[in-house]
Short mmCIF file of C-alpha atoms in Angstrom, two decimals:
data_model
loop_
_atom_site.label_atom_id
_atom_site.label_comp_id
_atom_site.label_asym_id
_atom_site.label_seq_id
_atom_site.Cartn_x
_atom_site.Cartn_y
_atom_site.Cartn_z
CA UNK A 22 21.43 24.40 11.91
CA UNK A 23 22.74 25.42 8.50
CA UNK A 24 26.48 25.75 8.85
CA UNK A 25 27.87 26.58 5.43
CA UNK A 26 31.39 25.39 6.21
CA UNK A 27 30.11 21.92 7.06
CA UNK A 28 28.24 21.74 3.75
CA UNK A 29 29.79 18.96 1.70
CA UNK A 30 29.24 17.46 -1.72
CA UNK A 31 27.40 14.56 -0.08
CA UNK A 32 24.82 16.98 1.31
CA UNK A 33 24.38 18.75 -2.04
CA UNK A 34 23.84 15.40 -3.79
CA UNK A 35 21.28 14.41 -1.17
CA UNK A 36 19.38 17.68 -1.52
CA UNK A 37 19.25 17.43 -5.32
CA UNK A 38 18.12 13.77 -5.28
CA UNK A 39 15.55 14.37 -2.53
CA UNK A 40 14.16 17.41 -4.36
CA UNK A 41 13.81 15.54 -7.66
CA UNK A 42 12.23 12.55 -5.90
CA UNK A 43 9.69 14.63 -4.01
CA UNK A 44 8.78 16.70 -7.09
CA UNK A 45 8.28 13.51 -9.11
CA UNK A 46 6.15 12.05 -6.31
CA UNK A 47 4.02 15.21 -6.30
CA UNK A 48 3.68 14.79 -10.05
CA UNK A 49 2.35 11.26 -9.56
CA UNK A 50 -0.42 12.57 -7.33
CA UNK A 51 -1.20 15.92 -8.98
CA UNK A 52 -0.88 15.43 -12.77
CA UNK A 53 -4.29 15.07 -14.47
CA UNK A 54 -3.12 12.56 -17.13
CA UNK A 55 -2.38 9.13 -15.70
CA UNK A 56 0.27 8.32 -18.33
CA UNK A 57 2.30 11.33 -17.16
CA UNK A 58 1.69 10.14 -13.59
CA UNK A 59 3.10 6.71 -14.44
CA UNK A 60 6.17 8.23 -16.09
CA UNK A 61 6.61 10.50 -13.07
CA UNK A 62 6.39 7.37 -10.91
CA UNK A 63 9.37 5.90 -12.81
CA UNK A 64 11.38 9.06 -12.03
CA UNK A 65 10.42 8.69 -8.35
CA UNK A 66 11.62 5.07 -8.34
CA UNK A 67 14.93 6.11 -9.91
CA UNK A 68 15.32 8.88 -7.30
CA UNK A 69 14.73 6.39 -4.48
CA UNK A 70 17.29 4.08 -6.10
CA UNK A 71 19.78 6.97 -6.11
CA UNK A 72 19.06 7.48 -2.39
CA UNK A 73 19.86 3.78 -1.84
CA UNK A 74 23.14 4.15 -3.75
CA UNK A 75 24.00 7.15 -1.61
CA UNK A 76 23.32 5.08 1.51
CA UNK A 77 25.97 2.53 0.45
CA UNK A 78 23.26 -0.01 -0.31
CA UNK A 79 24.10 -0.67 -3.92
CA UNK A 80 22.39 -4.06 -4.02
CA UNK A 81 19.04 -2.63 -2.91
CA UNK A 82 19.49 0.18 -5.42
CA UNK A 83 20.01 -2.26 -8.29
CA UNK A 84 17.02 -4.33 -7.13
CA UNK A 85 14.99 -1.12 -6.96
CA UNK A 86 15.87 -0.20 -10.55
CA UNK A 87 15.25 -3.74 -11.86
CA UNK A 88 12.03 -4.51 -10.02
CA UNK A 89 10.40 -1.09 -9.57
CA UNK A 90 11.65 1.09 -12.41
CA UNK A 91 11.87 -1.89 -14.77
CA UNK A 92 9.08 -4.33 -14.06
CA UNK A 93 6.42 -2.73 -11.88
CA UNK A 94 6.27 0.55 -13.80
CA UNK A 95 5.95 -1.30 -17.12
CA UNK A 96 3.17 -3.41 -15.59
CA UNK A 97 1.37 -0.23 -14.48
CA UNK A 98 1.84 1.38 -17.91
CA UNK A 99 0.42 -1.72 -19.61
CA UNK A 100 -2.60 -1.69 -17.31
CA UNK A 101 -3.10 2.05 -17.95
CA UNK A 102 -3.00 1.56 -21.71
CA UNK A 103 -5.40 -1.40 -21.51
CA UNK A 104 -7.91 0.31 -19.26
CA UNK A 105 -8.22 3.80 -20.76
CA UNK A 106 -11.63 4.43 -22.28
CA UNK A 107 -12.00 8.14 -21.54
CA UNK A 108 -9.93 11.07 -22.78
CA UNK A 109 -6.35 10.97 -21.37
CA UNK A 110 -6.42 14.43 -19.79
CA UNK A 111 -9.18 13.40 -17.38
CA UNK A 112 -7.87 10.00 -16.29
CA UNK A 113 -6.24 10.96 -12.99
CA UNK A 114 -8.48 13.59 -11.42
CA UNK A 115 -8.96 13.89 -7.66
CA UNK A 116 -12.29 12.98 -6.12
CA UNK A 117 -15.22 15.26 -6.95
CA UNK A 118 -16.48 15.21 -3.38
CA UNK A 119 -15.00 18.27 -1.70
CA UNK A 120 -15.53 16.78 1.76
CA UNK A 121 -13.43 13.74 0.88
CA UNK A 122 -10.71 15.97 -0.55
CA UNK A 123 -10.52 18.06 2.63
CA UNK A 124 -10.63 14.97 4.83
CA UNK A 125 -7.78 13.40 2.87
CA UNK A 126 -5.71 16.58 3.04
CA UNK A 127 -6.42 16.96 6.74
CA UNK A 128 -5.50 13.39 7.60
CA UNK A 129 -2.31 13.71 5.55
CA UNK A 130 -1.36 17.01 7.21
CA UNK A 131 -1.96 15.59 10.70
CA UNK A 132 0.04 12.46 9.89
CA UNK A 133 2.93 14.47 8.43
CA UNK A 134 2.99 16.82 11.43
CA UNK A 135 3.10 13.88 13.83
CA UNK A 136 5.93 12.24 11.87
CA UNK A 137 7.99 15.44 11.68
CA UNK A 138 7.49 16.04 15.41
CA UNK A 139 8.51 12.46 16.20
CA UNK A 140 11.63 12.72 14.05
CA UNK A 141 12.52 16.13 15.50
CA UNK A 142 12.08 15.22 19.17
CA UNK A 143 13.90 11.87 19.09
CA UNK A 144 17.54 11.77 20.13
CA UNK A 145 19.20 9.88 17.28
CA UNK A 146 22.42 8.03 18.03
CA UNK A 147 25.54 9.65 16.62
CA UNK A 148 27.43 6.64 15.35
CA UNK A 149 30.76 6.59 13.60
CA UNK A 150 30.03 5.40 10.10
CA UNK A 151 31.86 2.33 8.93
CA UNK A 152 31.34 1.76 5.25
CA UNK A 153 30.98 -1.94 4.63
CA UNK A 154 31.53 -2.94 1.02
CA UNK A 155 30.72 -6.62 1.56
CA UNK A 156 27.05 -6.02 2.30
CA UNK A 157 25.98 -8.36 -0.51
CA UNK A 158 27.83 -11.21 1.17
CA UNK A 159 26.25 -10.33 4.51
CA UNK A 160 22.83 -10.12 2.85
CA UNK A 161 23.25 -13.57 1.31
CA UNK A 162 24.38 -15.06 4.61
CA UNK A 163 21.45 -13.50 6.48
CA UNK A 164 18.90 -14.37 3.81
CA UNK A 165 19.88 -18.03 3.53
CA UNK A 166 20.80 -18.34 7.21
CA UNK A 167 18.69 -16.75 9.93
CA UNK A 168 15.90 -15.62 7.61
CA UNK A 169 15.60 -18.68 5.38
CA UNK A 170 12.01 -19.36 6.45
CA UNK A 171 10.99 -15.82 5.47
CA UNK A 172 12.90 -16.25 2.22
CA UNK A 173 10.97 -19.43 1.35
CA UNK A 174 7.69 -17.82 2.40
CA UNK A 175 8.43 -14.88 0.09
CA UNK A 176 9.10 -17.29 -2.76
CA UNK A 177 5.78 -19.07 -2.17
CA UNK A 178 4.01 -15.70 -1.93
CA UNK A 179 5.43 -14.63 -5.29
CA UNK A 180 4.43 -17.92 -6.93
CA UNK A 181 0.92 -17.78 -5.49
CA UNK A 182 0.44 -14.13 -6.47
CA UNK A 183 1.64 -14.71 -10.04
CA UNK A 184 -0.70 -17.69 -10.51
CA UNK A 185 -3.54 -15.76 -8.86
CA UNK A 186 -2.92 -12.69 -11.04
CA UNK A 187 -3.01 -14.78 -14.22
CA UNK A 188 -6.22 -16.54 -13.15
CA UNK A 189 -7.97 -13.32 -12.05
CA UNK A 190 -6.95 -11.37 -15.15
CA UNK A 191 -7.93 -14.22 -17.49
CA UNK A 192 -11.49 -14.22 -16.19
CA UNK A 193 -14.13 -16.92 -16.12
CA UNK A 194 -15.00 -18.57 -19.42
CA UNK A 195 -18.68 -18.09 -20.24
CA UNK A 196 -20.22 -21.39 -21.30
CA UNK B 27 25.51 17.53 8.04
CA UNK B 28 23.01 15.23 6.35
CA UNK B 29 22.15 12.45 8.77
CA UNK B 30 19.50 9.95 9.67
CA UNK B 31 16.76 12.56 10.43
CA UNK B 32 17.01 14.00 6.92
CA UNK B 33 16.47 10.59 5.34
CA UNK B 34 13.59 9.92 7.73
CA UNK B 35 12.09 13.31 6.80
CA UNK B 36 12.36 12.44 3.10
CA UNK B 37 10.60 9.16 3.85
CA UNK B 38 7.90 10.96 5.85
CA UNK B 39 7.19 13.42 3.01
CA UNK B 40 7.13 10.65 0.40
CA UNK B 41 4.78 8.58 2.58
CA UNK B 42 2.48 11.56 3.11
CA UNK B 43 2.30 12.28 -0.63
CA UNK B 44 1.36 8.64 -1.18
CA UNK B 45 -1.22 8.75 1.64
CA UNK B 46 -2.82 11.85 0.12
CA UNK B 47 -3.03 10.09 -3.24
CA UNK B 48 -4.60 6.98 -1.72
CA UNK B 49 -7.22 9.04 0.11
CA UNK B 50 -8.22 11.42 -2.68
CA UNK B 51 -7.78 9.69 -6.04
CA UNK B 52 -10.69 8.45 -8.14
CA UNK B 53 -8.74 6.17 -10.47
CA UNK B 54 -7.97 2.73 -9.01
CA UNK B 55 -4.61 2.52 -10.82
CA UNK B 56 -3.62 5.90 -9.35
CA UNK B 57 -4.37 4.51 -5.88
CA UNK B 58 -2.09 1.53 -6.57
CA UNK B 59 0.65 3.93 -7.73
CA UNK B 60 0.27 5.94 -4.51
CA UNK B 61 0.60 2.73 -2.48
CA UNK B 62 3.89 2.07 -4.30
CA UNK B 63 5.06 5.55 -3.22
CA UNK B 64 4.28 4.69 0.42
CA UNK B 65 6.16 1.37 0.20
CA UNK B 66 9.16 3.18 -1.28
CA UNK B 67 9.13 5.63 1.62
CA UNK B 68 9.21 2.70 4.05
CA UNK B 69 12.16 1.22 2.18
CA UNK B 70 14.09 4.50 2.49
CA UNK B 71 13.51 4.40 6.26
CA UNK B 72 14.66 0.78 6.52
CA UNK B 73 17.86 1.30 4.55
CA UNK B 74 18.73 4.63 6.23
CA UNK B 75 18.16 3.17 9.71
CA UNK B 76 20.29 0.19 8.71
CA UNK B 77 23.16 2.47 7.73
CA UNK B 78 23.02 4.84 10.69
CA UNK B 79 21.83 2.68 13.61
CA UNK B 80 22.91 -0.92 12.95
CA UNK B 81 26.15 -0.45 11.10
CA UNK B 82 27.47 -4.01 11.07
CA UNK B 83 24.14 -5.59 10.30
CA UNK B 84 22.04 -5.96 7.16
CA UNK B 85 18.61 -6.60 8.70
CA UNK B 86 17.22 -3.31 7.40
CA UNK B 87 18.32 -4.03 3.84
CA UNK B 88 16.86 -7.54 4.13
CA UNK B 89 13.52 -6.13 5.27
CA UNK B 90 13.63 -3.72 2.31
CA UNK B 91 14.05 -6.68 -0.03
CA UNK B 92 11.05 -8.43 1.53
CA UNK B 93 9.00 -5.22 1.19
CA UNK B 94 9.93 -5.11 -2.51
CA UNK B 95 8.84 -8.76 -2.91
CA UNK B 96 5.49 -8.11 -1.26
CA UNK B 97 5.03 -4.92 -3.30
CA UNK B 98 5.62 -6.83 -6.53
CA UNK B 99 3.08 -9.48 -5.52
CA UNK B 100 0.60 -6.79 -4.46
CA UNK B 101 0.84 -4.78 -7.68
CA UNK B 102 0.43 -7.92 -9.83
CA UNK B 103 -2.71 -9.09 -8.01
CA UNK B 104 -4.07 -5.53 -7.70
CA UNK B 105 -3.77 -4.81 -11.41
CA UNK B 106 -5.30 -8.20 -12.23
CA UNK B 107 -8.26 -7.38 -10.00
CA UNK B 108 -8.68 -3.97 -11.66
CA UNK B 109 -8.55 -5.57 -15.12
CA UNK B 110 -11.15 -8.12 -14.02
CA UNK B 111 -13.49 -5.42 -12.67
CA UNK B 112 -12.94 -3.28 -15.78
CA UNK B 113 -14.11 -6.20 -17.92
CA UNK B 114 -17.47 -6.21 -16.11
CA UNK B 115 -17.99 -2.53 -15.37
CA UNK B 116 -16.06 -0.80 -18.22
CA UNK B 117 -14.60 1.68 -15.71
CA UNK B 118 -11.71 2.10 -13.29
CA UNK B 119 -13.38 4.80 -11.19
CA UNK B 120 -13.45 3.73 -7.55
CA UNK B 121 -16.91 5.26 -7.05
CA UNK B 122 -18.35 2.77 -9.54
CA UNK B 123 -16.91 -0.25 -7.74
CA UNK B 124 -20.12 -1.07 -5.88
CA UNK B 125 -20.64 -4.68 -6.92
CA UNK B 126 -20.86 -5.84 -3.30
CA UNK B 127 -23.23 -3.03 -2.25
CA UNK B 128 -27.00 -3.45 -2.26
#
């Protein structure tokens, strides 16, 4: 499987990005301080954005950086800072129930095994890659053409969720 | 050498890390962060499949955008709910979220 002569720069870039992304994702789950977890989450988002750039999907990569690494991670950091009332080093511990820990690990291991087997046994099509550099145009045409109903529904969902978030976070006024 | 299976494997590992976090974390914010990891893994699969299977189409990228929209809505409402519960219970530990239990 590993033919050194076929090893290109593209592959090396993928391996580095994938390694950084997976290590950062492990940091999100395993670090005991939730602020470090949140910062590790930002690194994961940036790694995924780099994967998108490598897949010739620059628009999605930019959206990923703006929305995930910019907005969502700051929202999470704000919530973490607001809601910390115990010492920081104990904010992100795994569950104390050993049974739950083993069950979670077992379910994850089974799921991962099934996914790897499914990916390994499937015959993937070997297509000639055509790099399209007008994917933003195609995205706009698809979004405001065939998928315009979904586009409007997404807009309404965002509006409703923002109003709902403000109302829920504001709380009920005690008379 | 790197092809669609490698991207799908990366997505599978990322999703599994997120799944493990969702199942074993005590802190509600950590669970939300793990859910974000899982959504990102799905996005990698969408975009990679778009590039390697449907070359002259952008449906996969479009679905990734919709996933990002729903993720943004979900994290906003989720954090608002956690803030609201924290105001009553002074905790973000999932074990203490038993308001509906009697």
